[in-house]
């Protein structure tokens, strides 16, 4: 297996609310190998995006280690972190909200290069911006266009170009295609895969859409209420899902053949509150295999077969 570029150990992110402590990310450990893509999936509100921001230290973790290329970024001071940020970048979900409407395409892409003082020469800066535009498939004639003049796909290409400006090694892709039309989604996914092949990039791809994650990921982690409940190679996840939550998610993925019947697993019960969660398995109230032990005993994240991890008290095979 390739060397791990990112290793997260027991990461936690809690938020203090008037009703108690909200466990947004709770004891997450995983590795992402260099040059690969880890897909992170789960329902809205499960903590996926929060985890992505914690990994980049856009949000300060409550606990745990975040090792990037062997360095714990939680221990870096401001100067060291600023330098490290060249190597870690993010592409946001909504390309319109993530861009400054007052800046042209050229200005938006040039901004990180100017902030980091990469070029002293204006011509060198212009060359780099036009090179980035070509890399992500943006016509040079769009350099003076503004976000409101672009469609969603082109806006997202600007966001990707900004993220690539400082030659990063690792990108957090936070639902980068969920706000786009299906045809445009395919174009952006193909672009991301092409960039990964050419530049050796490593991705954390966050999404709620399992069919999209399957298309781009090498491994898939399934998150439920702040915890990773299953982690495996993407083929293994789709072929032999172990955790009842993963099984339910996969049963909801639409099939291209409308004549093929699929047994949907309908989850019953309410999603428990992430504020001061009760002991036991967090999925217990919605699980069709739930036992008394599930309601009181915290399941361990264990390896059930080579490279396949699951957080469940039962053998769900």
PDB file of C-alpha atoms in Angstrom:
ATOM      1  CA  UNK A   1       0.000   0.000   0.000  1.00  0.00           C
ATOM      2  CA  UNK A   2       1.204   3.524  -0.798  1.00  0.00           C
ATOM      3  CA  UNK A   3       2.569   5.788   1.893  1.00  0.00           C
ATOM      4  CA  UNK A   4      -0.057   7.709   3.884  1.00  0.00           C
ATOM      5  CA  UNK A   5       0.081  11.430   3.128  1.00  0.00           C
ATOM      6  CA  UNK A   6      -2.596  12.222   5.730  1.00  0.00           C
ATOM      7  CA  UNK A   7      -3.068  10.300   8.970  1.00  0.00           C
ATOM      8  CA  UNK A   8      -5.838  11.325  11.356  1.00  0.00           C
ATOM      9  CA  UNK A   9      -5.814   9.842  14.842  1.00  0.00           C
ATOM     10  CA  UNK A  10      -8.775  10.139  17.252  1.00  0.00           C
ATOM     11  CA  UNK A  11      -9.860  13.506  15.846  1.00  0.00           C
ATOM     12  CA  UNK A  12     -12.649  15.245  17.737  1.00  0.00           C
ATOM     13  CA  UNK A  13     -14.549  18.454  17.163  1.00  0.00           C
ATOM     14  CA  UNK A  14     -17.139  19.485  19.746  1.00  0.00           C
ATOM     15  CA  UNK A  15     -19.216  22.653  19.799  1.00  0.00           C
ATOM     16  CA  UNK A  16     -20.628  24.134  22.974  1.00  0.00           C
ATOM     17  CA  UNK A  17     -24.337  24.888  22.606  1.00  0.00           C
ATOM     18  CA  UNK A  18     -26.941  26.141  25.058  1.00  0.00           C
ATOM     19  CA  UNK A  19     -28.295  22.589  25.240  1.00  0.00           C
ATOM     20  CA  UNK A  20     -24.981  20.836  25.783  1.00  0.00           C
ATOM     21  CA  UNK A  21     -21.872  19.648  23.931  1.00  0.00           C
ATOM     22  CA  UNK A  22     -22.457  18.870  20.248  1.00  0.00           C
ATOM     23  CA  UNK A  23     -20.233  16.001  19.067  1.00  0.00           C
ATOM     24  CA  UNK A  24     -19.779  16.965  15.393  1.00  0.00           C
ATOM     25  CA  UNK A  25     -16.697  14.781  14.862  1.00  0.00           C
ATOM     26  CA  UNK A  26     -16.105  12.100  17.476  1.00  0.00           C
ATOM     27  CA  UNK A  27     -12.947   9.972  17.615  1.00  0.00           C
ATOM     28  CA  UNK A  28     -12.236   9.623  13.889  1.00  0.00           C
ATOM     29  CA  UNK A  29      -9.082   7.795  12.764  1.00  0.00           C
ATOM     30  CA  UNK A  30      -8.150   7.139   9.124  1.00  0.00           C
ATOM     31  CA  UNK A  31      -5.320   7.309   6.583  1.00  0.00           C
ATOM     32  CA  UNK A  32      -5.290   8.672   3.042  1.00  0.00           C
ATOM     33  CA  UNK A  33      -2.518   7.280   0.853  1.00  0.00           C
ATOM     34  CA  UNK A  34      -0.533   9.567  -1.417  1.00  0.00           C
ATOM     35  CA  UNK A  35      -2.076   9.947  -4.865  1.00  0.00           C
ATOM     36  CA  UNK A  36      -5.393   8.316  -3.893  1.00  0.00           C
ATOM     37  CA  UNK A  37      -8.942   9.483  -3.160  1.00  0.00           C
ATOM     38  CA  UNK A  38     -10.846   8.734   0.025  1.00  0.00           C
ATOM     39  CA  UNK A  39     -14.585   9.254  -0.374  1.00  0.00           C
ATOM     40  CA  UNK A  40     -16.403  10.350   2.791  1.00  0.00           C
ATOM     41  CA  UNK A  41     -20.167   9.772   2.673  1.00  0.00           C
ATOM     42  CA  UNK A  42     -23.149  10.103   4.991  1.00  0.00           C
ATOM     43  CA  UNK A  43     -26.396  11.964   5.528  1.00  0.00           C
ATOM     44  CA  UNK A  44     -26.552  15.741   5.856  1.00  0.00           C
ATOM     45  CA  UNK A  45     -25.473  16.828   9.323  1.00  0.00           C
ATOM     46  CA  UNK A  46     -23.321  13.775  10.025  1.00  0.00           C
ATOM     47  CA  UNK A  47     -20.112  15.823  10.343  1.00  0.00           C
ATOM     48  CA  UNK A  48     -18.510  15.284   6.914  1.00  0.00           C
ATOM     49  CA  UNK A  49     -17.820  18.928   6.093  1.00  0.00           C
ATOM     50  CA  UNK A  50     -16.775  19.690   9.660  1.00  0.00           C
ATOM     51  CA  UNK A  51     -14.222  16.889   9.434  1.00  0.00           C
ATOM     52  CA  UNK A  52     -12.875  18.315   6.170  1.00  0.00           C
ATOM     53  CA  UNK A  53     -12.369  21.707   7.793  1.00  0.00           C
ATOM     54  CA  UNK A  54     -10.768  20.176  10.886  1.00  0.00           C
ATOM     55  CA  UNK A  55      -8.275  18.317   8.665  1.00  0.00           C
ATOM     56  CA  UNK A  56      -7.186  21.641   7.126  1.00  0.00           C
ATOM     57  CA  UNK A  57      -7.290  23.473  10.488  1.00  0.00           C
ATOM     58  CA  UNK A  58      -9.938  25.844   9.178  1.00  0.00           C
ATOM     59  CA  UNK A  59     -11.642  24.688  12.381  1.00  0.00           C
ATOM     60  CA  UNK A  60      -9.535  23.905  15.425  1.00  0.00           C
ATOM     61  CA  UNK A  61      -9.924  20.304  16.563  1.00  0.00           C
ATOM     62  CA  UNK A  62     -11.029  19.611  20.134  1.00  0.00           C
ATOM     63  CA  UNK A  63      -8.645  16.667  20.319  1.00  0.00           C
ATOM     64  CA  UNK A  64      -6.573  14.146  18.381  1.00  0.00           C
ATOM     65  CA  UNK A  65      -3.713  14.287  15.886  1.00  0.00           C
ATOM     66  CA  UNK A  66      -3.741  15.402  12.243  1.00  0.00           C
ATOM     67  CA  UNK A  67      -0.486  14.266  10.643  1.00  0.00           C
ATOM     68  CA  UNK A  68       0.253  15.619   7.188  1.00  0.00           C
ATOM     69  CA  UNK A  69       3.398  14.089   5.705  1.00  0.00           C
ATOM     70  CA  UNK A  70       4.424  13.166   9.257  1.00  0.00           C
ATOM     71  CA  UNK A  71       3.859  16.653  10.726  1.00  0.00           C
ATOM     72  CA  UNK A  72       1.081  17.273  13.264  1.00  0.00           C
ATOM     73  CA  UNK A  73      -0.488  20.430  11.846  1.00  0.00           C
ATOM     74  CA  UNK A  74      -2.278  21.075  15.152  1.00  0.00           C
ATOM     75  CA  UNK A  75       1.128  21.940  16.675  1.00  0.00           C
ATOM     76  CA  UNK A  76       2.168  24.435  13.997  1.00  0.00           C
ATOM     77  CA  UNK A  77       2.358  28.124  14.847  1.00  0.00           C
ATOM     78  CA  UNK A  78       0.833  30.792  12.573  1.00  0.00           C
ATOM     79  CA  UNK A  79       3.946  31.212  10.433  1.00  0.00           C
ATOM     80  CA  UNK A  80       4.446  27.460  10.014  1.00  0.00           C
ATOM     81  CA  UNK A  81       0.767  26.905   9.259  1.00  0.00           C
ATOM     82  CA  UNK A  82       0.758  29.660   6.623  1.00  0.00           C
ATOM     83  CA  UNK A  83       3.627  27.906   4.863  1.00  0.00           C
ATOM     84  CA  UNK A  84       1.912  24.516   5.170  1.00  0.00           C
ATOM     85  CA  UNK A  85      -1.303  25.879   3.624  1.00  0.00           C
ATOM     86  CA  UNK A  86       0.416  25.948   0.230  1.00  0.00           C
ATOM     87  CA  UNK A  87       0.271  22.142   0.365  1.00  0.00           C
ATOM     88  CA  UNK A  88      -3.350  21.787   1.550  1.00  0.00           C
ATOM     89  CA  UNK A  89      -6.320  23.397  -0.182  1.00  0.00           C
ATOM     90  CA  UNK A  90     -10.111  23.099  -0.396  1.00  0.00           C
ATOM     91  CA  UNK A  91     -12.763  23.280  -3.117  1.00  0.00           C
ATOM     92  CA  UNK A  92     -16.135  24.301  -1.698  1.00  0.00           C
ATOM     93  CA  UNK A  93     -19.625  23.051  -2.489  1.00  0.00           C
ATOM     94  CA  UNK A  94     -21.183  26.255  -3.813  1.00  0.00           C
ATOM     95  CA  UNK A  95     -18.906  27.870  -6.406  1.00  0.00           C
ATOM     96  CA  UNK A  96     -20.976  31.065  -6.393  1.00  0.00           C
ATOM     97  CA  UNK A  97     -20.764  31.563  -2.630  1.00  0.00           C
ATOM     98  CA  UNK A  98     -17.050  30.700  -2.487  1.00  0.00           C
ATOM     99  CA  UNK A  99     -16.054  33.358  -5.041  1.00  0.00           C
ATOM    100  CA  UNK A 100     -15.960  37.106  -4.451  1.00  0.00           C
ATOM    101  CA  UNK A 101     -18.557  38.601  -6.789  1.00  0.00           C
ATOM    102  CA  UNK A 102     -16.502  41.816  -7.027  1.00  0.00           C
ATOM    103  CA  UNK A 103     -13.462  40.034  -8.462  1.00  0.00           C
ATOM    104  CA  UNK A 104     -13.009  38.902 -12.057  1.00  0.00           C
ATOM    105  CA  UNK A 105     -11.921  35.362 -12.941  1.00  0.00           C
ATOM    106  CA  UNK A 106      -8.337  36.592 -13.350  1.00  0.00           C
ATOM    107  CA  UNK A 107      -8.383  38.385  -9.983  1.00  0.00           C
ATOM    108  CA  UNK A 108      -9.918  35.396  -8.177  1.00  0.00           C
ATOM    109  CA  UNK A 109      -7.273  32.985  -9.456  1.00  0.00           C
ATOM    110  CA  UNK A 110      -4.442  35.461  -8.909  1.00  0.00           C
ATOM    111  CA  UNK A 111      -5.458  36.244  -5.309  1.00  0.00           C
ATOM    112  CA  UNK A 112      -3.701  33.324  -3.533  1.00  0.00           C
ATOM    113  CA  UNK A 113      -0.562  33.935  -5.620  1.00  0.00           C
ATOM    114  CA  UNK A 114      -0.558  37.597  -4.601  1.00  0.00           C
ATOM    115  CA  UNK A 115      -1.289  36.876  -0.921  1.00  0.00           C
ATOM    116  CA  UNK A 116       1.573  34.356  -0.744  1.00  0.00           C
ATOM    117  CA  UNK A 117       3.845  36.697  -2.755  1.00  0.00           C
ATOM    118  CA  UNK A 118       4.768  33.962  -5.218  1.00  0.00           C
ATOM    119  CA  UNK A 119       5.621  36.311  -8.093  1.00  0.00           C
ATOM    120  CA  UNK A 120       7.268  39.713  -7.931  1.00  0.00           C
ATOM    121  CA  UNK A 121       6.858  40.173 -11.679  1.00  0.00           C
ATOM    122  CA  UNK A 122       3.400  40.999 -13.102  1.00  0.00           C
ATOM    123  CA  UNK A 123       4.047  39.142 -16.374  1.00  0.00           C
ATOM    124  CA  UNK A 124       5.004  35.968 -14.503  1.00  0.00           C
ATOM    125  CA  UNK A 125       1.779  36.279 -12.480  1.00  0.00           C
ATOM    126  CA  UNK A 126      -0.298  36.659 -15.645  1.00  0.00           C
ATOM    127  CA  UNK A 127       1.390  33.662 -17.257  1.00  0.00           C
ATOM    128  CA  UNK A 128       0.614  31.522 -14.212  1.00  0.00           C
ATOM    129  CA  UNK A 129      -3.040  32.598 -14.104  1.00  0.00           C
ATOM    130  CA  UNK A 130      -3.565  31.844 -17.802  1.00  0.00           C
ATOM    131  CA  UNK A 131      -1.771  28.515 -17.351  1.00  0.00           C
ATOM    132  CA  UNK A 132      -4.171  27.609 -14.530  1.00  0.00           C
ATOM    133  CA  UNK A 133      -7.177  28.640 -16.615  1.00  0.00           C
ATOM    134  CA  UNK A 134      -6.013  26.363 -19.426  1.00  0.00           C
ATOM    135  CA  UNK A 135      -5.405  23.520 -16.948  1.00  0.00           C
ATOM    136  CA  UNK A 136      -8.998  23.575 -15.691  1.00  0.00           C
ATOM    137  CA  UNK A 137     -10.557  24.167 -19.126  1.00  0.00           C
ATOM    138  CA  UNK A 138     -11.398  27.867 -18.917  1.00  0.00           C
ATOM    139  CA  UNK A 139     -11.086  29.944 -22.101  1.00  0.00           C
ATOM    140  CA  UNK A 140      -8.695  32.898 -21.850  1.00  0.00           C
ATOM    141  CA  UNK A 141     -11.507  35.213 -23.005  1.00  0.00           C
ATOM    142  CA  UNK A 142     -13.229  34.644 -19.636  1.00  0.00           C
ATOM    143  CA  UNK A 143     -10.378  36.268 -17.679  1.00  0.00           C
ATOM    144  CA  UNK A 144     -12.319  39.518 -17.203  1.00  0.00           C
ATOM    145  CA  UNK A 145     -15.707  37.868 -16.569  1.00  0.00           C
ATOM    146  CA  UNK A 146     -17.346  37.976 -13.129  1.00  0.00           C
ATOM    147  CA  UNK A 147     -18.973  35.067 -11.244  1.00  0.00           C
ATOM    148  CA  UNK A 148     -22.527  36.141 -12.066  1.00  0.00           C
ATOM    149  CA  UNK A 149     -21.679  35.947 -15.772  1.00  0.00           C
ATOM    150  CA  UNK A 150     -20.597  32.285 -15.557  1.00  0.00           C
ATOM    151  CA  UNK A 151     -22.560  29.063 -15.291  1.00  0.00           C
ATOM    152  CA  UNK A 152     -22.066  26.726 -12.327  1.00  0.00           C
ATOM    153  CA  UNK A 153     -19.543  24.499 -14.072  1.00  0.00           C
ATOM    154  CA  UNK A 154     -17.279  27.397 -15.033  1.00  0.00           C
ATOM    155  CA  UNK A 155     -17.530  28.879 -11.543  1.00  0.00           C
ATOM    156  CA  UNK A 156     -16.419  25.573 -10.059  1.00  0.00           C
ATOM    157  CA  UNK A 157     -13.511  25.462 -12.513  1.00  0.00           C
ATOM    158  CA  UNK A 158     -12.448  28.866 -11.177  1.00  0.00           C
ATOM    159  CA  UNK A 159     -12.618  27.446  -7.640  1.00  0.00           C
ATOM    160  CA  UNK A 160     -10.467  24.492  -8.680  1.00  0.00           C
ATOM    161  CA  UNK A 161      -7.957  26.794 -10.388  1.00  0.00           C
ATOM    162  CA  UNK A 162      -7.696  28.871  -7.186  1.00  0.00           C
ATOM    163  CA  UNK A 163      -7.094  25.711  -5.176  1.00  0.00           C
ATOM    164  CA  UNK A 164      -4.347  24.597  -7.586  1.00  0.00           C
ATOM    165  CA  UNK A 165      -2.616  27.978  -7.742  1.00  0.00           C
ATOM    166  CA  UNK A 166      -0.028  27.190  -5.045  1.00  0.00           C
ATOM    167  CA  UNK A 167       0.731  23.659  -6.298  1.00  0.00           C
ATOM    168  CA  UNK A 168      -0.877  21.781  -3.384  1.00  0.00           C
ATOM    169  CA  UNK A 169      -0.478  18.067  -2.722  1.00  0.00           C
ATOM    170  CA  UNK A 170      -3.776  17.500  -0.905  1.00  0.00           C
ATOM    171  CA  UNK A 171      -7.284  18.780  -1.666  1.00  0.00           C
ATOM    172  CA  UNK A 172     -10.457  18.568   0.383  1.00  0.00           C
ATOM    173  CA  UNK A 173     -13.307  18.445  -2.145  1.00  0.00           C
ATOM    174  CA  UNK A 174     -16.408  19.382  -0.150  1.00  0.00           C
ATOM    175  CA  UNK A 175     -19.425  18.287  -2.226  1.00  0.00           C
ATOM    176  CA  UNK A 176     -17.830  19.914  -5.300  1.00  0.00           C
ATOM    177  CA  UNK A 177     -20.491  18.719  -7.781  1.00  0.00           C
ATOM    178  CA  UNK A 178     -23.694  18.595  -5.700  1.00  0.00           C
ATOM    179  CA  UNK A 179     -24.783  22.089  -6.794  1.00  0.00           C
ATOM    180  CA  UNK A 180     -24.258  21.321 -10.506  1.00  0.00           C
ATOM    181  CA  UNK A 181     -26.396  19.777 -13.249  1.00  0.00           C
ATOM    182  CA  UNK A 182     -25.763  16.075 -13.863  1.00  0.00           C
ATOM    183  CA  UNK A 183     -24.035  16.624 -17.224  1.00  0.00           C
ATOM    184  CA  UNK A 184     -21.749  19.247 -15.677  1.00  0.00           C
ATOM    185  CA  UNK A 185     -21.058  16.965 -12.706  1.00  0.00           C
ATOM    186  CA  UNK A 186     -19.508  14.396 -15.051  1.00  0.00           C
ATOM    187  CA  UNK A 187     -17.258  17.043 -16.622  1.00  0.00           C
ATOM    188  CA  UNK A 188     -15.982  18.253 -13.245  1.00  0.00           C
ATOM    189  CA  UNK A 189     -15.412  14.702 -11.960  1.00  0.00           C
ATOM    190  CA  UNK A 190     -13.456  13.837 -15.103  1.00  0.00           C
ATOM    191  CA  UNK A 191     -11.412  17.019 -14.702  1.00  0.00           C
ATOM    192  CA  UNK A 192     -10.589  16.159 -11.065  1.00  0.00           C
ATOM    193  CA  UNK A 193      -9.483  12.659 -12.050  1.00  0.00           C
ATOM    194  CA  UNK A 194      -7.338  13.996 -14.894  1.00  0.00           C
ATOM    195  CA  UNK A 195      -5.692  16.527 -12.561  1.00  0.00           C
ATOM    196  CA  UNK A 196      -5.004  13.769 -10.036  1.00  0.00           C
ATOM    197  CA  UNK A 197      -3.288  11.635 -12.669  1.00  0.00           C
ATOM    198  CA  UNK A 198      -1.202  14.508 -14.039  1.00  0.00           C
ATOM    199  CA  UNK A 199      -0.246  16.156 -10.730  1.00  0.00           C
ATOM    200  CA  UNK A 200      -0.256  13.222  -8.305  1.00  0.00           C
ATOM    201  CA  UNK A 201      -2.858  14.895  -6.096  1.00  0.00           C
ATOM    202  CA  UNK A 202      -4.421  13.318  -3.021  1.00  0.00           C
ATOM    203  CA  UNK A 203      -8.150  13.921  -2.383  1.00  0.00           C
ATOM    204  CA  UNK A 204     -10.615  13.777   0.473  1.00  0.00           C
ATOM    205  CA  UNK A 205     -13.868  13.728  -1.504  1.00  0.00           C
ATOM    206  CA  UNK A 206     -16.908  14.574   0.633  1.00  0.00           C
ATOM    207  CA  UNK A 207     -20.371  13.770  -0.696  1.00  0.00           C
ATOM    208  CA  UNK A 208     -23.789  12.370   0.181  1.00  0.00           C
ATOM    209  CA  UNK A 209     -24.084  10.748  -3.252  1.00  0.00           C
ATOM    210  CA  UNK A 210     -22.694   7.207  -3.233  1.00  0.00           C
ATOM    211  CA  UNK A 211     -22.846   6.834  -7.021  1.00  0.00           C
ATOM    212  CA  UNK A 212     -20.593   9.902  -7.408  1.00  0.00           C
ATOM    213  CA  UNK A 213     -18.224   8.700  -4.690  1.00  0.00           C
ATOM    214  CA  UNK A 214     -17.954   5.273  -6.333  1.00  0.00           C
ATOM    215  CA  UNK A 215     -16.904   6.935  -9.600  1.00  0.00           C
ATOM    216  CA  UNK A 216     -13.951   8.838  -8.134  1.00  0.00           C
ATOM    217  CA  UNK A 217     -12.820   7.081  -4.914  1.00  0.00           C
ATOM    218  CA  UNK A 218     -10.216   4.422  -4.181  1.00  0.00           C
ATOM    219  CA  UNK A 219     -11.535   3.871  -0.649  1.00  0.00           C
ATOM    220  CA  UNK A 220     -14.802   4.912   0.992  1.00  0.00           C
ATOM    221  CA  UNK A 221     -15.506   5.890   4.597  1.00  0.00           C
ATOM    222  CA  UNK A 222     -19.110   5.995   5.814  1.00  0.00           C
ATOM    223  CA  UNK A 223     -19.880   8.502   8.574  1.00  0.00           C
ATOM    224  CA  UNK A 224     -22.859   8.517  10.916  1.00  0.00           C
ATOM    225  CA  UNK A 225     -23.336  11.188  13.601  1.00  0.00           C
ATOM    226  CA  UNK A 226     -19.680  12.115  13.817  1.00  0.00           C
ATOM    227  CA  UNK A 227     -18.249   8.576  13.743  1.00  0.00           C
ATOM    228  CA  UNK A 228     -16.839   6.456  10.927  1.00  0.00           C
ATOM    229  CA  UNK A 229     -18.947   3.288  10.891  1.00  0.00           C
ATOM    230  CA  UNK A 230     -17.345   1.553   7.897  1.00  0.00           C
ATOM    231  CA  UNK A 231     -14.167   1.963   5.832  1.00  0.00           C
ATOM    232  CA  UNK A 232     -13.000  -0.171   2.914  1.00  0.00           C
ATOM    233  CA  UNK A 233     -11.959  -0.283  -0.726  1.00  0.00           C
ATOM    234  CA  UNK A 234     -14.788   1.094  -2.893  1.00  0.00           C
ATOM    235  CA  UNK A 235     -15.354  -2.277  -4.563  1.00  0.00           C
ATOM    236  CA  UNK A 236     -15.620  -3.992  -1.186  1.00  0.00           C
ATOM    237  CA  UNK A 237     -18.095  -1.408   0.132  1.00  0.00           C
ATOM    238  CA  UNK A 238     -20.426  -1.913  -2.831  1.00  0.00           C
ATOM    239  CA  UNK A 239     -19.964  -5.686  -2.985  1.00  0.00           C
ATOM    240  CA  UNK A 240     -20.040  -6.573   0.734  1.00  0.00           C
ATOM    241  CA  UNK A 241     -21.341  -3.741   2.928  1.00  0.00           C
ATOM    242  CA  UNK A 242     -21.266  -4.891   6.558  1.00  0.00           C
ATOM    243  CA  UNK A 243     -22.713  -2.087   8.634  1.00  0.00           C
ATOM    244  CA  UNK A 244     -26.548  -1.829   8.601  1.00  0.00           C
ATOM    245  CA  UNK A 245     -26.303   1.911   7.895  1.00  0.00           C
ATOM    246  CA  UNK A 246     -24.070   1.321   4.848  1.00  0.00           C
ATOM    247  CA  UNK A 247     -26.480  -1.356   3.636  1.00  0.00           C
ATOM    248  CA  UNK A 248     -29.370   1.109   3.907  1.00  0.00           C
ATOM    249  CA  UNK A 249     -27.462   3.830   2.039  1.00  0.00           C
ATOM    250  CA  UNK A 250     -26.557   1.470  -0.788  1.00  0.00           C
ATOM    251  CA  UNK A 251     -30.129   0.240  -1.088  1.00  0.00           C
ATOM    252  CA  UNK A 252     -31.182   3.820  -1.864  1.00  0.00           C
ATOM    253  CA  UNK A 253     -28.770   4.227  -4.809  1.00  0.00           C
ATOM    254  CA  UNK A 254     -30.915   4.299  -7.990  1.00  0.00           C
ATOM    255  CA  UNK A 255     -30.256   1.657 -10.652  1.00  0.00           C
ATOM    256  CA  UNK A 256     -29.906   2.615 -14.354  1.00  0.00           C
ATOM    257  CA  UNK A 257     -32.192  -0.269 -15.338  1.00  0.00           C
ATOM    258  CA  UNK A 258     -35.722   0.719 -14.304  1.00  0.00           C
ATOM    259  CA  UNK A 259     -36.980  -2.833 -14.783  1.00  0.00           C
ATOM    260  CA  UNK A 260     -34.611  -4.209 -12.137  1.00  0.00           C
ATOM    261  CA  UNK A 261     -36.240  -4.392  -8.728  1.00  0.00           C
ATOM    262  CA  UNK A 262     -34.251  -3.387  -5.688  1.00  0.00           C
ATOM    263  CA  UNK A 263     -34.993  -4.128  -2.069  1.00  0.00           C
ATOM    264  CA  UNK A 264     -34.995  -0.780  -0.319  1.00  0.00           C
ATOM    265  CA  UNK A 265     -34.058  -0.753   3.360  1.00  0.00           C
ATOM    266  CA  UNK A 266     -36.231   1.880   5.005  1.00  0.00           C
ATOM    267  CA  UNK A 267     -34.742   3.294   8.167  1.00  0.00           C
ATOM    268  CA  UNK A 268     -37.276   3.787  10.925  1.00  0.00           C
ATOM    269  CA  UNK A 269     -37.026   5.854  14.074  1.00  0.00           C
ATOM    270  CA  UNK A 270     -35.618   9.337  14.597  1.00  0.00           C
ATOM    271  CA  UNK A 271     -32.019  10.408  14.142  1.00  0.00           C
ATOM    272  CA  UNK A 272     -30.609  10.810  17.668  1.00  0.00           C
ATOM    273  CA  UNK A 273     -29.253  14.154  18.782  1.00  0.00           C
ATOM    274  CA  UNK A 274     -25.474  14.655  18.498  1.00  0.00           C
ATOM    275  CA  UNK A 275     -25.665  16.798  21.658  1.00  0.00           C
ATOM    276  CA  UNK A 276     -24.353  14.813  24.631  1.00  0.00           C
ATOM    277  CA  UNK A 277     -25.020  11.462  22.879  1.00  0.00           C
ATOM    278  CA  UNK A 278     -26.155   8.527  24.973  1.00  0.00           C
ATOM    279  CA  UNK A 279     -23.932   5.461  25.575  1.00  0.00           C
ATOM    280  CA  UNK A 280     -24.040   2.630  23.084  1.00  0.00           C
ATOM    281  CA  UNK A 281     -24.228   2.526  19.301  1.00  0.00           C
ATOM    282  CA  UNK A 282     -25.510   5.780  17.787  1.00  0.00           C
ATOM    283  CA  UNK A 283     -27.328   3.875  15.083  1.00  0.00           C
ATOM    284  CA  UNK A 284     -29.154   1.596  17.547  1.00  0.00           C
ATOM    285  CA  UNK A 285     -32.487   3.447  17.400  1.00  0.00           C
ATOM    286  CA  UNK A 286     -32.756   2.966  13.613  1.00  0.00           C
ATOM    287  CA  UNK A 287     -31.083  -0.436  13.208  1.00  0.00           C
ATOM    288  CA  UNK A 288     -33.146  -3.484  12.273  1.00  0.00           C
ATOM    289  CA  UNK A 289     -30.583  -5.750  14.008  1.00  0.00           C
ATOM    290  CA  UNK A 290     -30.467  -3.795  17.279  1.00  0.00           C
ATOM    291  CA  UNK A 291     -30.023  -5.739  20.541  1.00  0.00           C
ATOM    292  CA  UNK A 292     -29.951  -4.630  24.167  1.00  0.00           C
ATOM    293  CA  UNK A 293     -26.151  -4.680  24.068  1.00  0.00           C
ATOM    294  CA  UNK A 294     -26.213  -2.179  21.185  1.00  0.00           C
ATOM    295  CA  UNK A 295     -28.012   0.355  23.394  1.00  0.00           C
ATOM    296  CA  UNK A 296     -25.441   0.222  26.180  1.00  0.00           C
ATOM    297  CA  UNK A 297     -22.115  -0.914  24.715  1.00  0.00           C
ATOM    298  CA  UNK A 298     -19.994   1.299  22.471  1.00  0.00           C
ATOM    299  CA  UNK A 299     -18.993  -0.705  19.337  1.00  0.00           C
ATOM    300  CA  UNK A 300     -15.289  -0.821  18.525  1.00  0.00           C
ATOM    301  CA  UNK A 301     -13.986   0.137  15.098  1.00  0.00           C
ATOM    302  CA  UNK A 302     -12.492  -3.230  14.109  1.00  0.00           C
ATOM    303  CA  UNK A 303     -10.952  -4.855  11.056  1.00  0.00           C
ATOM    304  CA  UNK A 304     -13.347  -7.566   9.902  1.00  0.00           C
ATOM    305  CA  UNK A 305     -11.351  -8.540   6.818  1.00  0.00           C
ATOM    306  CA  UNK A 306      -8.137  -7.262   5.257  1.00  0.00           C
ATOM    307  CA  UNK A 307      -8.484  -3.489   4.851  1.00  0.00           C
ATOM    308  CA  UNK A 308     -12.190  -3.546   5.724  1.00  0.00           C
ATOM    309  CA  UNK A 309     -13.159  -1.880   9.015  1.00  0.00           C
ATOM    310  CA  UNK A 310     -16.573  -1.727  10.656  1.00  0.00           C
ATOM    311  CA  UNK A 311     -18.028  -0.263  13.853  1.00  0.00           C
ATOM    312  CA  UNK A 312     -20.700  -2.782  14.838  1.00  0.00           C
ATOM    313  CA  UNK A 313     -21.284  -5.326  17.631  1.00  0.00           C
ATOM    314  CA  UNK A 314     -22.869  -7.789  15.223  1.00  0.00           C
ATOM    315  CA  UNK A 315     -21.642  -9.820  12.286  1.00  0.00           C
ATOM    316  CA  UNK A 316     -23.736  -8.138   9.589  1.00  0.00           C
ATOM    317  CA  UNK A 317     -22.496 -10.230   6.697  1.00  0.00           C
TER     318      UNK A 317
END
